[in-house]
Structures are given as structure tokens and as C-alpha cells.
């Protein structure tokens, strides 16, 4: 997958760039466990639909749902706005949602919110389907890059505006399998 560990384990080469360890596996686990607690408290018996946004959030979503003991349904949606390093703002229409969300409580699950363009587009599309509620859980949030003002109900960790890779997040298709999160050097 284009990933090669350097001898110290703190930096990795992904594709053609070096990245340094930024958020450890342990820190990720802790953050997910407190987010899961907050989600359980918020939804209780509401049987929400959890909607991970592909591709990046597949690992986060898999770990998050295994921390939940409440009832929920799961479906996936897809959108893309990134070219290797930059959010393009040009979001392709790849929603492909099969479940009927009308009157249901919906929680979008994102790996990272950067400019917020992808999420703003998703929110607009999904709101048209008239869910009972529509909220967001994101593992990572870059407040400095954020261009919108919609509320993000569950945030794992705030990070500076620098490109990160690992734990499902890719650099040009590479590095999704890294267990921790790494920041570009
Ligand atoms: P936004 O539309 O909020 O600018 O970007 C959202 C999407 O861009 C995320 O779902 C993710 O796929 C990608 N993205 C944003 N920032 C990063 C980053 O630092 N690293 C990686 N690998 N992807 C990012």
C-alpha cells in the first residue's frame, strides 16, 4: 500500500512523502470510547441510522459501532472532494443511499471535517429526505480550515490545518492501513 516504516516507528513514508506520528492508537481509542458514550446518551432508545461517509471513515466507523450497545441501523454513503492534498470543493454526487431516512434520527459519521464543504453538501441532500434529526460525529475536526457554521455535535479531536494520513485516511490512495494518525512532515 505504499507504506514503509522508518526504523524509529515515529515516521513513515507513504507514497512519496514522509509523515510523523501525530495521534497514537491509544489516544484514538480513548477518543472513540468517550464519543461512543456521548452518542449512547444522546440517542438512547431512538434507534438511529448511522451513516458513515466512505471511504475514509470505514475504520473509524467499525471501531465506533463496536463501542455502542444501543440499537441502531447502518448504511454507507459516499462523496469525494479531495485531490491528494487539497479539498477541491467540487463534490461528486455519489450518495447512493438505499435506506429510507424520512422521520428517522440520522447520525453522519465522518473521519475528518476540513473545510466542511463535503458535509455541507451531504447535509443539504439528506435534509431534503426529511429525517427527524440530522447530526454529525467526526473523529477529527480542523477548526482553522472550516468554512461553514453548521453545528458538529460529536467531535473526537480538534487538529491544526495540516494534512494527516492513517486510520482510514489516505494520501493519494495510500496509507489507510496505518494504525495511528500521522501528520505530513
Ligand atoms: P472537506 O469537504 O471538509 O474539506 O473535506 C472532507 C474530506 O476531505 C474528508 O472526508 C477527507 O476524505 C478529506 N480530507 C480532509 N482533510 C484531510 C486530511 O488532512 N487528510 C486526508 N487524508 N484527507 C482529508
JSON list of C-alpha atoms and ligand atoms in Angstrom, two decimals:
[
{"chain": "A", "resi": 1, "resn": "UNK", "atom": "CA", "xyz": [0.00, 0.00, 0.00]},
{"chain": "A", "resi": 2, "resn": "UNK", "atom": "CA", "xyz": [2.98, 2.29, -0.42]},
{"chain": "A", "resi": 3, "resn": "UNK", "atom": "CA", "xyz": [3.75, 2.45, 3.28]},
{"chain": "A", "resi": 4, "resn": "UNK", "atom": "CA", "xyz": [7.24, 1.93, 4.65]},
{"chain": "A", "resi": 5, "resn": "UNK", "atom": "CA", "xyz": [8.19, 2.32, 8.30]},
{"chain": "A", "resi": 6, "resn": "UNK", "atom": "CA", "xyz": [11.40, 4.09, 9.21]},
{"chain": "A", "resi": 7, "resn": "UNK", "atom": "CA", "xyz": [13.48, 2.50, 11.94]},
{"chain": "A", "resi": 8, "resn": "UNK", "atom": "CA", "xyz": [12.14, 4.69, 14.80]},
{"chain": "A", "resi": 9, "resn": "UNK", "atom": "CA", "xyz": [8.45, 3.84, 14.13]},
{"chain": "A", "resi": 10, "resn": "UNK", "atom": "CA", "xyz": [7.61, 7.55, 14.63]},
{"chain": "A", "resi": 11, "resn": "UNK", "atom": "CA", "xyz": [7.84, 8.48, 10.99]},
{"chain": "A", "resi": 12, "resn": "UNK", "atom": "CA", "xyz": [6.55, 6.64, 7.96]},
{"chain": "A", "resi": 13, "resn": "UNK", "atom": "CA", "xyz": [6.97, 7.09, 4.25]},
{"chain": "A", "resi": 14, "resn": "UNK", "atom": "CA", "xyz": [3.63, 6.99, 2.47]},
{"chain": "A", "resi": 15, "resn": "UNK", "atom": "CA", "xyz": [3.82, 7.00, -1.31]},
{"chain": "A", "resi": 16, "resn": "UNK", "atom": "CA", "xyz": [6.31, 9.86, -1.90]},
{"chain": "A", "resi": 17, "resn": "UNK", "atom": "CA", "xyz": [6.12, 11.83, 1.36]},
{"chain": "A", "resi": 18, "resn": "UNK", "atom": "CA", "xyz": [7.25, 11.47, 4.99]},
{"chain": "A", "resi": 19, "resn": "UNK", "atom": "CA", "xyz": [4.74, 11.65, 7.80]},
{"chain": "A", "resi": 20, "resn": "UNK", "atom": "CA", "xyz": [5.36, 11.82, 11.55]},
{"chain": "A", "resi": 21, "resn": "UNK", "atom": "CA", "xyz": [3.35, 10.12, 14.28]},
{"chain": "A", "resi": 22, "resn": "UNK", "atom": "CA", "xyz": [0.68, 12.55, 15.43]},
{"chain": "A", "resi": 23, "resn": "UNK", "atom": "CA", "xyz": [-2.15, 10.69, 17.23]},
{"chain": "A", "resi": 24, "resn": "UNK", "atom": "CA", "xyz": [-1.36, 7.31, 18.78]},
{"chain": "A", "resi": 25, "resn": "UNK", "atom": "CA", "xyz": [-3.60, 4.25, 18.62]},
{"chain": "A", "resi": 26, "resn": "UNK", "atom": "CA", "xyz": [-4.23, 4.60, 22.34]},
{"chain": "A", "resi": 27, "resn": "UNK", "atom": "CA", "xyz": [-5.34, 8.21, 22.00]},
{"chain": "A", "resi": 28, "resn": "UNK", "atom": "CA", "xyz": [-7.66, 7.29, 19.14]},
{"chain": "A", "resi": 29, "resn": "UNK", "atom": "CA", "xyz": [-9.21, 4.51, 21.22]},
{"chain": "A", "resi": 30, "resn": "UNK", "atom": "CA", "xyz": [-9.82, 6.84, 24.18]},
{"chain": "A", "resi": 31, "resn": "UNK", "atom": "CA", "xyz": [-11.41, 9.46, 21.98]},
{"chain": "A", "resi": 32, "resn": "UNK", "atom": "CA", "xyz": [-13.73, 6.93, 20.34]},
{"chain": "A", "resi": 33, "resn": "UNK", "atom": "CA", "xyz": [-14.76, 5.48, 23.64]},
{"chain": "A", "resi": 34, "resn": "UNK", "atom": "CA", "xyz": [-15.82, 8.87, 25.04]},
{"chain": "A", "resi": 35, "resn": "UNK", "atom": "CA", "xyz": [-17.60, 9.73, 21.81]},
{"chain": "A", "resi": 36, "resn": "UNK", "atom": "CA", "xyz": [-19.49, 6.41, 21.94]},
{"chain": "A", "resi": 37, "resn": "UNK", "atom": "CA", "xyz": [-20.60, 7.24, 25.47]},
{"chain": "A", "resi": 38, "resn": "UNK", "atom": "CA", "xyz": [-21.91, 10.65, 24.38]},
{"chain": "A", "resi": 39, "resn": "UNK", "atom": "CA", "xyz": [-23.72, 9.10, 21.40]},
{"chain": "A", "resi": 40, "resn": "UNK", "atom": "CA", "xyz": [-25.39, 6.48, 23.61]},
{"chain": "A", "resi": 41, "resn": "UNK", "atom": "CA", "xyz": [-26.54, 9.20, 25.98]},
{"chain": "A", "resi": 42, "resn": "UNK", "atom": "CA", "xyz": [-27.92, 11.30, 23.14]},
{"chain": "A", "resi": 43, "resn": "UNK", "atom": "CA", "xyz": [-29.79, 8.56, 21.27]},
{"chain": "A", "resi": 44, "resn": "UNK", "atom": "CA", "xyz": [-30.76, 6.02, 23.96]},
{"chain": "A", "resi": 45, "resn": "UNK", "atom": "CA", "xyz": [-33.80, 4.18, 22.58]},
{"chain": "A", "resi": 46, "resn": "UNK", "atom": "CA", "xyz": [-34.17, 6.22, 19.37]},
{"chain": "A", "resi": 47, "resn": "UNK", "atom": "CA", "xyz": [-32.74, 3.50, 17.10]},
{"chain": "A", "resi": 48, "resn": "UNK", "atom": "CA", "xyz": [-30.84, 5.99, 14.89]},
{"chain": "A", "resi": 49, "resn": "UNK", "atom": "CA", "xyz": [-29.49, 5.35, 11.42]},
{"chain": "A", "resi": 50, "resn": "UNK", "atom": "CA", "xyz": [-25.70, 5.65, 11.45]},
{"chain": "A", "resi": 51, "resn": "UNK", "atom": "CA", "xyz": [-24.34, 6.81, 8.12]},
{"chain": "A", "resi": 52, "resn": "UNK", "atom": "CA", "xyz": [-20.56, 6.53, 7.70]},
{"chain": "A", "resi": 53, "resn": "UNK", "atom": "CA", "xyz": [-19.24, 8.62, 4.83]},
{"chain": "A", "resi": 54, "resn": "UNK", "atom": "CA", "xyz": [-16.98, 6.50, 2.60]},
{"chain": "A", "resi": 55, "resn": "UNK", "atom": "CA", "xyz": [-14.17, 5.91, 2.01]},
{"chain": "A", "resi": 56, "resn": "UNK", "atom": "CA", "xyz": [-12.16, 7.44, 4.82]},
{"chain": "A", "resi": 57, "resn": "UNK", "atom": "CA", "xyz": [-14.48, 6.73, 7.75]},
{"chain": "A", "resi": 58, "resn": "UNK", "atom": "CA", "xyz": [-14.69, 2.96, 7.34]},
{"chain": "A", "resi": 59, "resn": "UNK", "atom": "CA", "xyz": [-12.14, 2.15, 10.06]},
{"chain": "A", "resi": 60, "resn": "UNK", "atom": "CA", "xyz": [-13.40, 4.80, 12.48]},
{"chain": "A", "resi": 61, "resn": "UNK", "atom": "CA", "xyz": [-16.99, 3.64, 11.95]},
{"chain": "A", "resi": 62, "resn": "UNK", "atom": "CA", "xyz": [-16.04, -0.01, 12.51]},
{"chain": "A", "resi": 63, "resn": "UNK", "atom": "CA", "xyz": [-14.38, 0.85, 15.83]},
{"chain": "A", "resi": 64, "resn": "UNK", "atom": "CA", "xyz": [-17.10, 3.28, 16.91]},
{"chain": "A", "resi": 65, "resn": "UNK", "atom": "CA", "xyz": [-20.04, 0.92, 16.36]},
{"chain": "A", "resi": 66, "resn": "UNK", "atom": "CA", "xyz": [-18.30, -1.80, 18.35]},
{"chain": "A", "resi": 67, "resn": "UNK", "atom": "CA", "xyz": [-18.28, 0.57, 21.34]},
{"chain": "A", "resi": 68, "resn": "UNK", "atom": "CA", "xyz": [-22.06, 1.04, 21.12]},
{"chain": "A", "resi": 69, "resn": "UNK", "atom": "CA", "xyz": [-24.55, -1.18, 22.88]},
{"chain": "A", "resi": 70, "resn": "UNK", "atom": "CA", "xyz": [-27.70, 0.73, 21.80]},
{"chain": "A", "resi": 71, "resn": "UNK", "atom": "CA", "xyz": [-29.84, -0.31, 18.83]},
{"chain": "A", "resi": 72, "resn": "UNK", "atom": "CA", "xyz": [-29.05, 1.34, 15.51]},
{"chain": "A", "resi": 73, "resn": "UNK", "atom": "CA", "xyz": [-29.16, 0.68, 11.77]},
{"chain": "A", "resi": 74, "resn": "UNK", "atom": "CA", "xyz": [-26.20, 1.20, 9.49]},
{"chain": "A", "resi": 75, "resn": "UNK", "atom": "CA", "xyz": [-25.88, 2.34, 5.89]},
{"chain": "A", "resi": 76, "resn": "UNK", "atom": "CA", "xyz": [-22.99, 3.91, 3.98]},
{"chain": "A", "resi": 77, "resn": "UNK", "atom": "CA", "xyz": [-22.85, 6.95, 1.72]},
{"chain": "A", "resi": 78, "resn": "UNK", "atom": "CA", "xyz": [-20.13, 8.30, -0.49]},
{"chain": "A", "resi": 79, "resn": "UNK", "atom": "CA", "xyz": [-18.85, 11.70, -1.62]},
{"chain": "A", "resi": 80, "resn": "UNK", "atom": "CA", "xyz": [-15.47, 12.88, -2.77]},
{"chain": "A", "resi": 81, "resn": "UNK", "atom": "CA", "xyz": [-13.88, 16.33, -2.80]},
{"chain": "A", "resi": 82, "resn": "UNK", "atom": "CA", "xyz": [-10.17, 15.71, -2.37]},
{"chain": "A", "resi": 83, "resn": "UNK", "atom": "CA", "xyz": [-7.28, 15.56, -4.82]},
{"chain": "A", "resi": 84, "resn": "UNK", "atom": "CA", "xyz": [-4.29, 14.10, -2.97]},
{"chain": "A", "resi": 85, "resn": "UNK", "atom": "CA", "xyz": [-3.68, 17.07, -0.62]},
{"chain": "A", "resi": 86, "resn": "UNK", "atom": "CA", "xyz": [-6.42, 19.67, -1.12]},
{"chain": "A", "resi": 87, "resn": "UNK", "atom": "CA", "xyz": [-10.13, 19.91, -0.67]},
{"chain": "A", "resi": 88, "resn": "UNK", "atom": "CA", "xyz": [-11.38, 20.89, -4.13]},
{"chain": "A", "resi": 89, "resn": "UNK", "atom": "CA", "xyz": [-14.87, 21.97, -3.10]},
{"chain": "A", "resi": 90, "resn": "UNK", "atom": "CA", "xyz": [-16.11, 20.14, -6.17]},
{"chain": "A", "resi": 91, "resn": "UNK", "atom": "CA", "xyz": [-18.13, 17.30, -4.72]},
{"chain": "A", "resi": 92, "resn": "UNK", "atom": "CA", "xyz": [-19.21, 14.47, -6.91]},
{"chain": "A", "resi": 93, "resn": "UNK", "atom": "CA", "xyz": [-22.72, 13.13, -6.49]},
{"chain": "A", "resi": 94, "resn": "UNK", "atom": "CA", "xyz": [-22.24, 9.65, -5.16]},
{"chain": "A", "resi": 95, "resn": "UNK", "atom": "CA", "xyz": [-24.77, 9.42, -2.42]},
{"chain": "A", "resi": 96, "resn": "UNK", "atom": "CA", "xyz": [-26.33, 6.03, -3.21]},
{"chain": "A", "resi": 97, "resn": "UNK", "atom": "CA", "xyz": [-28.37, 5.84, -0.03]},
{"chain": "A", "resi": 98, "resn": "UNK", "atom": "CA", "xyz": [-30.72, 2.85, -0.01]},
{"chain": "A", "resi": 99, "resn": "UNK", "atom": "CA", "xyz": [-32.42, 3.26, 3.38]},
{"chain": "A", "resi": 100, "resn": "UNK", "atom": "CA", "xyz": [-35.49, 5.46, 3.80]},
{"chain": "A", "resi": 101, "resn": "UNK", "atom": "CA", "xyz": [-34.47, 8.09, 6.36]},
{"chain": "A", "resi": 102, "resn": "UNK", "atom": "CA", "xyz": [-37.74, 10.06, 6.48]},
{"chain": "A", "resi": 103, "resn": "UNK", "atom": "CA", "xyz": [-38.78, 10.57, 10.12]},
{"chain": "A", "resi": 104, "resn": "UNK", "atom": "CA", "xyz": [-35.65, 8.76, 11.39]},
{"chain": "A", "resi": 105, "resn": "UNK", "atom": "CA", "xyz": [-32.81, 10.07, 13.55]},
{"chain": "A", "resi": 106, "resn": "UNK", "atom": "CA", "xyz": [-29.69, 10.14, 11.39]},
{"chain": "A", "resi": 107, "resn": "UNK", "atom": "CA", "xyz": [-26.08, 10.42, 12.53]},
{"chain": "A", "resi": 108, "resn": "UNK", "atom": "CA", "xyz": [-23.47, 11.03, 9.83]},
{"chain": "A", "resi": 109, "resn": "UNK", "atom": "CA", "xyz": [-20.08, 9.55, 10.67]},
{"chain": "A", "resi": 110, "resn": "UNK", "atom": "CA", "xyz": [-17.03, 11.28, 9.21]},
{"chain": "A", "resi": 111, "resn": "UNK", "atom": "CA", "xyz": [-13.33, 10.67, 9.63]},
{"chain": "A", "resi": 112, "resn": "UNK", "atom": "CA", "xyz": [-12.38, 14.34, 9.27]},
{"chain": "A", "resi": 113, "resn": "UNK", "atom": "CA", "xyz": [-14.05, 17.68, 8.68]},
{"chain": "A", "resi": 114, "resn": "UNK", "atom": "CA", "xyz": [-11.74, 20.15, 6.98]},
{"chain": "A", "resi": 115, "resn": "UNK", "atom": "CA", "xyz": [-13.44, 22.96, 5.01]},
{"chain": "A", "resi": 116, "resn": "UNK", "atom": "CA", "xyz": [-16.82, 21.36, 5.75]},
{"chain": "A", "resi": 117, "resn": "UNK", "atom": "CA", "xyz": [-17.80, 21.52, 2.06]},
{"chain": "A", "resi": 118, "resn": "UNK", "atom": "CA", "xyz": [-18.43, 17.79, 1.78]},
{"chain": "A", "resi": 119, "resn": "UNK", "atom": "CA", "xyz": [-20.55, 17.76, 4.90]},
{"chain": "A", "resi": 120, "resn": "UNK", "atom": "CA", "xyz": [-22.49, 20.89, 3.93]},
{"chain": "A", "resi": 121, "resn": "UNK", "atom": "CA", "xyz": [-23.40, 19.20, 0.66]},
{"chain": "A", "resi": 122, "resn": "UNK", "atom": "CA", "xyz": [-24.35, 15.95, 2.41]},
{"chain": "A", "resi": 123, "resn": "UNK", "atom": "CA", "xyz": [-26.49, 17.79, 4.97]},
{"chain": "A", "resi": 124, "resn": "UNK", "atom": "CA", "xyz": [-28.37, 19.59, 2.21]},
{"chain": "A", "resi": 125, "resn": "UNK", "atom": "CA", "xyz": [-29.01, 16.38, 0.27]},
{"chain": "A", "resi": 126, "resn": "UNK", "atom": "CA", "xyz": [-30.10, 14.44, 3.35]},
{"chain": "A", "resi": 127, "resn": "UNK", "atom": "CA", "xyz": [-32.26, 17.23, 4.80]},
{"chain": "A", "resi": 128, "resn": "UNK", "atom": "CA", "xyz": [-34.37, 17.02, 1.62]},
{"chain": "A", "resi": 129, "resn": "UNK", "atom": "CA", "xyz": [-35.27, 13.49, 2.69]},
{"chain": "A", "resi": 130, "resn": "UNK", "atom": "CA", "xyz": [-36.84, 14.86, 5.90]},
{"chain": "A", "resi": 131, "resn": "UNK", "atom": "CA", "xyz": [-35.18, 12.90, 8.71]},
{"chain": "A", "resi": 132, "resn": "UNK", "atom": "CA", "xyz": [-36.42, 13.52, 12.29]},
{"chain": "A", "resi": 133, "resn": "UNK", "atom": "CA", "xyz": [-32.92, 14.77, 13.15]},
{"chain": "A", "resi": 134, "resn": "UNK", "atom": "CA", "xyz": [-29.62, 15.01, 11.34]},
{"chain": "A", "resi": 135, "resn": "UNK", "atom": "CA", "xyz": [-26.35, 15.24, 13.24]},
{"chain": "A", "resi": 136, "resn": "UNK", "atom": "CA", "xyz": [-22.64, 14.66, 12.73]},
{"chain": "A", "resi": 137, "resn": "UNK", "atom": "CA", "xyz": [-19.96, 12.69, 14.52]},
{"chain": "A", "resi": 138, "resn": "UNK", "atom": "CA", "xyz": [-16.42, 13.28, 13.30]},
{"chain": "A", "resi": 139, "resn": "UNK", "atom": "CA", "xyz": [-13.22, 11.83, 14.66]},
{"chain": "A", "resi": 140, "resn": "UNK", "atom": "CA", "xyz": [-11.14, 14.82, 13.56]},
{"chain": "A", "resi": 141, "resn": "UNK", "atom": "CA", "xyz": [-12.03, 18.47, 13.02]},
{"chain": "A", "resi": 142, "resn": "UNK", "atom": "CA", "xyz": [-9.82, 21.25, 11.61]},
{"chain": "A", "resi": 143, "resn": "UNK", "atom": "CA", "xyz": [-11.36, 24.47, 13.00]},
{"chain": "A", "resi": 144, "resn": "UNK", "atom": "CA", "xyz": [-8.85, 26.70, 11.15]},
{"chain": "A", "resi": 145, "resn": "UNK", "atom": "CA", "xyz": [-9.92, 25.31, 7.79]},
{"chain": "A", "resi": 146, "resn": "UNK", "atom": "CA", "xyz": [-13.65, 25.23, 8.50]},
{"chain": "A", "resi": 147, "resn": "UNK", "atom": "CA", "xyz": [-15.70, 27.47, 6.18]},
{"chain": "A", "resi": 148, "resn": "UNK", "atom": "CA", "xyz": [-19.24, 26.77, 7.41]},
{"chain": "A", "resi": 149, "resn": "UNK", "atom": "CA", "xyz": [-21.30, 27.23, 10.53]},
{"chain": "A", "resi": 150, "resn": "UNK", "atom": "CA", "xyz": [-23.39, 24.08, 10.80]},
{"chain": "A", "resi": 151, "resn": "UNK", "atom": "CA", "xyz": [-23.02, 22.52, 14.25]},
{"chain": "A", "resi": 152, "resn": "UNK", "atom": "CA", "xyz": [-20.89, 19.40, 14.66]},
{"chain": "A", "resi": 153, "resn": "UNK", "atom": "CA", "xyz": [-22.48, 17.54, 17.55]},
{"chain": "A", "resi": 154, "resn": "UNK", "atom": "CA", "xyz": [-19.77, 14.98, 18.31]},
{"chain": "A", "resi": 155, "resn": "UNK", "atom": "CA", "xyz": [-16.09, 15.85, 17.76]},
{"chain": "A", "resi": 156, "resn": "UNK", "atom": "CA", "xyz": [-13.32, 13.41, 18.69]},
{"chain": "A", "resi": 157, "resn": "UNK", "atom": "CA", "xyz": [-10.29, 15.69, 18.39]},
{"chain": "A", "resi": 158, "resn": "UNK", "atom": "CA", "xyz": [-9.57, 19.14, 17.00]},
{"chain": "A", "resi": 159, "resn": "UNK", "atom": "CA", "xyz": [-6.38, 19.33, 14.94]},
{"chain": "A", "resi": 160, "resn": "UNK", "atom": "CA", "xyz": [-4.48, 22.12, 13.14]},
{"chain": "A", "resi": 161, "resn": "UNK", "atom": "CA", "xyz": [-4.83, 22.67, 9.41]},
{"chain": "A", "resi": 162, "resn": "UNK", "atom": "CA", "xyz": [-2.18, 20.16, 8.28]},
{"chain": "A", "resi": 163, "resn": "UNK", "atom": "CA", "xyz": [-2.63, 17.07, 6.15]},
{"chain": "A", "resi": 164, "resn": "UNK", "atom": "CA", "xyz": [-2.94, 13.80, 8.07]},
{"chain": "A", "resi": 165, "resn": "UNK", "atom": "CA", "xyz": [-2.91, 10.18, 6.98]},
{"chain": "A", "resi": 166, "resn": "UNK", "atom": "CA", "xyz": [-3.69, 6.78, 8.54]},
{"chain": "A", "resi": 167, "resn": "UNK", "atom": "CA", "xyz": [-6.54, 5.14, 10.40]},
{"chain": "A", "resi": 168, "resn": "UNK", "atom": "CA", "xyz": [-8.62, 5.06, 7.20]},
{"chain": "A", "resi": 169, "resn": "UNK", "atom": "CA", "xyz": [-7.41, 8.41, 5.85]},
{"chain": "A", "resi": 170, "resn": "UNK", "atom": "CA", "xyz": [-5.37, 8.17, 2.68]},
{"chain": "A", "resi": 171, "resn": "UNK", "atom": "CA", "xyz": [-2.72, 10.11, 0.84]},
{"chain": "A", "resi": 172, "resn": "UNK", "atom": "CA", "xyz": [-3.46, 9.60, -2.83]},
{"chain": "A", "resi": 173, "resn": "UNK", "atom": "CA", "xyz": [-4.89, 6.15, -2.15]},
{"chain": "A", "resi": 174, "resn": "UNK", "atom": "CA", "xyz": [-2.07, 5.11, 0.20]},
{"chain": "A", "resi": 175, "resn": "UNK", "atom": "CA", "xyz": [-1.69, 4.78, 3.96]},
{"chain": "A", "resi": 176, "resn": "UNK", "atom": "CA", "xyz": [-5.24, 3.92, 5.02]},
{"chain": "A", "resi": 177, "resn": "UNK", "atom": "CA", "xyz": [-3.95, 0.85, 6.86]},
{"chain": "A", "resi": 178, "resn": "UNK", "atom": "CA", "xyz": [-1.70, 2.77, 9.27]},
{"chain": "A", "resi": 179, "resn": "UNK", "atom": "CA", "xyz": [-2.99, 2.08, 12.78]},
{"chain": "A", "resi": 180, "resn": "UNK", "atom": "CA", "xyz": [-2.23, 5.56, 14.14]},
{"chain": "A", "resi": 181, "resn": "UNK", "atom": "CA", "xyz": [-2.67, 9.00, 12.58]},
{"chain": "A", "resi": 182, "resn": "UNK", "atom": "CA", "xyz": [0.36, 10.68, 11.02]},
{"chain": "A", "resi": 183, "resn": "UNK", "atom": "CA", "xyz": [0.92, 14.31, 10.00]},
{"chain": "A", "resi": 184, "resn": "UNK", "atom": "CA", "xyz": [2.81, 15.39, 6.91]},
{"chain": "A", "resi": 185, "resn": "UNK", "atom": "CA", "xyz": [6.45, 16.44, 7.68]},
{"chain": "B", "resi": 1, "resn": "LIG", "atom": "P1", "xyz": [-13.91, 18.90, 3.50]},
{"chain": "B", "resi": 1, "resn": "LIG", "atom": "O1", "xyz": [-15.02, 18.83, 2.48]},
{"chain": "B", "resi": 1, "resn": "LIG", "atom": "O2", "xyz": [-14.39, 19.05, 4.92]},
{"chain": "B", "resi": 1, "resn": "LIG", "atom": "O3", "xyz": [-12.90, 19.95, 3.15]},
{"chain": "B", "resi": 1, "resn": "LIG", "atom": "O4", "xyz": [-13.09, 17.57, 3.42]},
{"chain": "B", "resi": 1, "resn": "LIG", "atom": "C1", "xyz": [-13.65, 16.39, 3.80]},
{"chain": "B", "resi": 1, "resn": "LIG", "atom": "C2", "xyz": [-12.95, 15.20, 3.20]},
{"chain": "B", "resi": 1, "resn": "LIG", "atom": "O5", "xyz": [-11.65, 15.53, 2.70]},
{"chain": "B", "resi": 1, "resn": "LIG", "atom": "C3", "xyz": [-12.74, 14.17, 4.26]},
{"chain": "B", "resi": 1, "resn": "LIG", "atom": "O6", "xyz": [-13.80, 13.27, 4.33]},
{"chain": "B", "resi": 1, "resn": "LIG", "atom": "C4", "xyz": [-11.45, 13.50, 3.83]},
{"chain": "B", "resi": 1, "resn": "LIG", "atom": "O7", "xyz": [-11.76, 12.47, 2.93]},
{"chain": "B", "resi": 1, "resn": "LIG", "atom": "C5", "xyz": [-10.71, 14.59, 3.10]},
{"chain": "B", "resi": 1, "resn": "LIG", "atom": "N1", "xyz": [-9.71, 15.24, 3.97]},
{"chain": "B", "resi": 1, "resn": "LIG", "atom": "C6", "xyz": [-9.78, 16.44, 4.57]},
{"chain": "B", "resi": 1, "resn": "LIG", "atom": "N2", "xyz": [-8.67, 16.71, 5.28]},
{"chain": "B", "resi": 1, "resn": "LIG", "atom": "C7", "xyz": [-7.87, 15.64, 5.13]},
{"chain": "B", "resi": 1, "resn": "LIG", "atom": "C8", "xyz": [-6.57, 15.29, 5.64]},
{"chain": "B", "resi": 1, "resn": "LIG", "atom": "O8", "xyz": [-5.91, 16.02, 6.38]},
{"chain": "B", "resi": 1, "resn": "LIG", "atom": "N3", "xyz": [-6.09, 14.08, 5.26]},
{"chain": "B", "resi": 1, "resn": "LIG", "atom": "C9", "xyz": [-6.78, 13.22, 4.45]},
{"chain": "B", "resi": 1, "resn": "LIG", "atom": "N4", "xyz": [-6.19, 12.06, 4.17]},
{"chain": "B", "resi": 1, "resn": "LIG", "atom": "N5", "xyz": [-7.99, 13.51, 3.96]},
{"chain": "B", "resi": 1, "resn": "LIG", "atom": "C10", "xyz": [-8.53, 14.71, 4.30]}
]
